[in-house]
Amino acid sequence: RAMGVETTNGKVLIPESLSKEIITYAQEENLLRKYGTRVQTKGTQGYPVLVKKAKAQRIKTERALDNPIPQTDINFDEVFLNPSEIDALVLITKKLLAMTDMPVEQTVIEELKKSYVEEEANFFFNSTDNPGSLIQKAVAFNPGNMEVYDKLVRLKNSVPTSKLKNSR
């Protein structure tokens, strides 16, 4: 945000191309970034989240005055967004850069990409601090009294096809 981070020897700047490279990598690797929708809000206002969808009805005959269209309910819940930042600082000596022909800068960039995505995914999927994380929204899988094979088939079929084709 401040176009640099204060360190003991001055400010460290991140080129815009590098930040775009890291964000692009995060969008490719993190499923919630890949399939999620980005919504910008102003200030600290709440964001409405649909919690109960509308229910449509089917009727085989034409509606009459004695058979009006029934009302359906839609419910919204308000979620307050709490922004958080992920950062990392890697210090490399000039001596290391002079000693090796290995592309140290590219290795550092690759490791930073992986580190950012790992931390972000952990926040999205496993964080107890994030009320929107998937672990907070998870419910226990309770198939009832079924045979083991039926349980496995039901568990396999509960994953959406788009996720299933990329899973192992």
CSV table of C-alpha atoms in Angstrom, one decimal:
chain,number,residue,atom,x,y,z
A,1,ARG,CA,0.0,0.0,0.0
A,2,ALA,CA,2.8,2.4,0.8
A,3,MET,CA,4.8,1.6,-2.3
A,4,GLY,CA,7.5,-0.1,-0.2
A,5,VAL,CA,8.4,-1.7,3.0
A,6,GLU,CA,10.7,-0.1,5.6
A,7,THR,CA,13.7,-2.2,6.4
A,8,THR,CA,17.0,-1.3,8.3
A,9,ASN,CA,18.7,-0.2,5.1
A,10,GLY,CA,15.8,1.7,3.4
A,11,LYS,CA,12.7,0.8,1.5
A,12,VAL,CA,12.1,-2.4,-0.4
A,13,LEU,CA,10.0,-2.0,-3.5
A,14,ILE,CA,8.2,-4.7,-5.4
A,15,PRO,CA,7.9,-4.2,-9.1
A,16,GLU,CA,4.4,-4.2,-10.4
A,17,SER,CA,5.2,-7.0,-12.9
A,18,LEU,CA,6.3,-9.2,-10.0
A,19,SER,CA,3.2,-8.6,-8.0
A,20,LYS,CA,1.1,-9.4,-11.1
A,21,GLU,CA,3.0,-12.6,-11.6
A,22,ILE,CA,2.4,-13.7,-8.0
A,23,ILE,CA,-1.3,-12.7,-8.2
A,24,THR,CA,-1.7,-14.6,-11.5
A,25,TYR,CA,0.0,-17.7,-9.9
A,26,ALA,CA,-2.4,-17.4,-6.9
A,27,GLN,CA,-5.4,-17.2,-9.2
A,28,GLU,CA,-4.3,-20.3,-11.1
A,29,GLU,CA,-3.5,-22.4,-8.0
A,30,ASN,CA,-6.0,-21.4,-5.4
A,31,LEU,CA,-9.5,-22.9,-6.2
A,32,LEU,CA,-11.4,-20.1,-4.4
A,33,ARG,CA,-9.6,-17.5,-6.4
A,34,LYS,CA,-10.0,-19.5,-9.6
A,35,TYR,CA,-13.8,-20.2,-9.2
A,36,GLY,CA,-14.8,-17.4,-6.7
A,37,THR,CA,-16.2,-14.1,-7.6
A,38,ARG,CA,-14.5,-10.9,-6.6
A,39,VAL,CA,-16.8,-8.2,-5.1
A,40,GLN,CA,-15.6,-4.7,-4.2
A,41,THR,CA,-17.4,-2.8,-1.5
A,42,LYS,CA,-17.0,0.7,-0.1
A,43,GLY,CA,-15.7,1.1,3.5
A,44,THR,CA,-16.6,-1.4,6.1
A,45,GLN,CA,-20.2,-2.0,5.1
A,46,GLY,CA,-21.7,-5.4,5.3
A,47,TYR,CA,-22.1,-7.6,2.3
A,48,PRO,CA,-25.4,-9.4,1.8
A,49,VAL,CA,-25.1,-13.1,1.3
A,50,LEU,CA,-28.1,-15.2,0.0
A,51,VAL,CA,-28.9,-17.9,2.6
A,52,LYS,CA,-32.3,-19.0,1.4
A,53,LYS,CA,-33.1,-19.2,-2.3
A,54,ALA,CA,-36.5,-18.6,-4.0
A,55,LYS,CA,-38.7,-21.6,-4.7
A,56,ALA,CA,-40.4,-21.8,-8.0
A,57,GLN,CA,-43.6,-23.8,-8.5
A,58,ARG,CA,-44.8,-25.8,-11.5
A,59,ILE,CA,-48.5,-25.9,-12.4
A,60,LYS,CA,-50.1,-27.8,-15.2
A,61,THR,CA,-53.2,-25.7,-15.6
A,62,GLU,CA,-53.6,-22.0,-16.1
A,63,ARG,CA,-53.8,-19.9,-12.9
A,64,ALA,CA,-57.2,-18.6,-11.9
A,65,LEU,CA,-58.4,-16.1,-9.3
A,66,ASP,CA,-59.0,-18.9,-6.8
A,67,ASN,CA,-55.5,-20.3,-7.4
A,68,PRO,CA,-53.1,-17.4,-7.1
A,69,ILE,CA,-49.3,-17.7,-7.3
A,70,PRO,CA,-47.9,-18.4,-3.8
A,71,GLN,CA,-45.3,-16.2,-2.4
A,72,THR,CA,-41.8,-17.4,-1.8
A,73,ASP,CA,-39.2,-16.2,0.6
A,74,ILE,CA,-35.6,-15.1,0.0
A,75,ASN,CA,-33.4,-14.6,3.1
A,76,PHE,CA,-30.1,-12.7,3.2
A,77,ASP,CA,-27.5,-12.7,5.9
A,78,GLU,CA,-25.0,-9.8,6.3
A,79,VAL,CA,-21.3,-10.6,6.3
A,80,PHE,CA,-18.8,-7.9,7.4
A,81,LEU,CA,-15.6,-8.2,5.5
A,82,ASN,CA,-12.3,-8.0,7.4
A,83,PRO,CA,-9.4,-7.5,5.1
A,84,SER,CA,-6.1,-9.2,5.8
A,85,GLU,CA,-2.7,-9.1,4.2
A,86,ILE,CA,-0.2,-11.7,3.4
A,87,ASP,CA,3.4,-10.6,3.2
A,88,ALA,CA,6.9,-12.1,3.1
A,89,LEU,CA,10.4,-10.6,3.0
A,90,VAL,CA,13.4,-12.5,1.7
A,91,LEU,CA,16.9,-11.1,2.2
A,92,ILE,CA,19.6,-12.1,-0.3
A,93,THR,CA,23.2,-11.0,0.0
A,94,LYS,CA,25.2,-9.6,-2.9
A,95,LYS,CA,27.8,-12.2,-2.0
A,96,LEU,CA,25.4,-15.1,-2.7
A,97,LEU,CA,24.4,-13.5,-6.1
A,98,ALA,CA,28.1,-13.1,-7.0
A,99,MET,CA,29.0,-16.7,-6.0
A,100,THR,CA,26.5,-18.6,-8.1
A,101,ASP,CA,25.3,-18.9,-11.7
A,102,MET,CA,22.0,-20.3,-10.4
A,103,PRO,CA,19.0,-17.9,-11.0
A,104,VAL,CA,18.5,-17.1,-7.3
A,105,GLU,CA,16.0,-14.4,-8.0
A,106,GLN,CA,13.7,-16.7,-10.0
A,107,THR,CA,14.0,-19.4,-7.3
A,108,VAL,CA,13.0,-16.8,-4.6
A,109,ILE,CA,10.0,-15.7,-6.8
A,110,GLU,CA,8.9,-19.3,-7.2
A,111,GLU,CA,9.1,-19.9,-3.5
A,112,LEU,CA,7.3,-16.7,-2.7
A,113,LYS,CA,4.5,-17.7,-5.1
A,114,LYS,CA,4.1,-21.0,-3.3
A,115,SER,CA,4.3,-19.4,0.1
A,116,TYR,CA,1.6,-16.9,-0.7
A,117,VAL,CA,-0.8,-19.5,-2.2
A,118,GLU,CA,-0.2,-21.8,0.8
A,119,GLU,CA,-1.0,-19.1,3.3
A,120,GLU,CA,-4.0,-17.9,1.4
A,121,ALA,CA,-5.4,-21.3,0.9
A,122,ASN,CA,-5.0,-22.1,4.6
A,123,PHE,CA,-6.9,-18.9,5.4
A,124,PHE,CA,-9.7,-19.8,2.9
A,125,PHE,CA,-10.0,-23.5,3.8
A,126,ASN,CA,-8.8,-24.1,7.3
A,127,SER,CA,-8.7,-20.9,9.3
A,128,THR,CA,-10.7,-20.7,12.5
A,129,ASP,CA,-10.3,-16.9,12.4
A,130,ASN,CA,-12.1,-16.6,9.1
A,131,PRO,CA,-15.9,-17.1,9.5
A,132,GLY,CA,-16.2,-17.7,5.8
A,133,SER,CA,-13.6,-20.5,5.7
A,134,LEU,CA,-14.7,-23.9,4.5
A,135,ILE,CA,-13.8,-25.6,7.8
A,136,GLN,CA,-16.3,-23.2,9.5
A,137,LYS,CA,-19.0,-24.1,7.0
A,138,ALA,CA,-18.3,-27.8,6.9
A,139,VAL,CA,-21.0,-30.3,8.1
A,140,ALA,CA,-20.4,-33.8,9.2
A,141,PHE,CA,-21.0,-36.5,6.5
A,142,ASN,CA,-23.6,-38.8,8.0
A,143,PRO,CA,-24.9,-41.3,5.5
A,144,GLY,CA,-26.9,-43.3,8.0
A,145,ASN,CA,-27.0,-47.1,7.9
A,146,MET,CA,-25.4,-48.1,4.6
A,147,GLU,CA,-23.0,-50.6,3.4
A,148,VAL,CA,-19.3,-49.6,3.1
A,149,TYR,CA,-19.5,-49.7,-0.7
A,150,ASP,CA,-22.6,-47.6,-0.8
A,151,LYS,CA,-21.0,-45.0,1.5
A,152,LEU,CA,-17.9,-44.7,-0.8
A,153,VAL,CA,-20.1,-44.4,-3.9
A,154,ARG,CA,-22.2,-41.7,-2.2
A,155,LEU,CA,-19.1,-39.8,-1.0
A,156,LYS,CA,-17.5,-40.0,-4.5
A,157,ASN,CA,-20.7,-38.7,-6.2
A,158,SER,CA,-21.1,-35.8,-3.8
A,159,VAL,CA,-18.1,-34.0,-5.3
A,160,PRO,CA,-19.0,-31.7,-8.2
A,161,THR,CA,-17.8,-32.9,-11.6
A,162,SER,CA,-15.7,-29.8,-12.2
A,163,LYS,CA,-13.7,-30.5,-9.0
A,164,LEU,CA,-13.7,-34.3,-9.5
A,165,LYS,CA,-11.9,-34.2,-12.8
A,166,ASN,CA,-8.9,-32.4,-11.2
A,167,SER,CA,-8.8,-34.4,-8.0
A,168,ARG,CA,-6.7,-37.5,-7.4
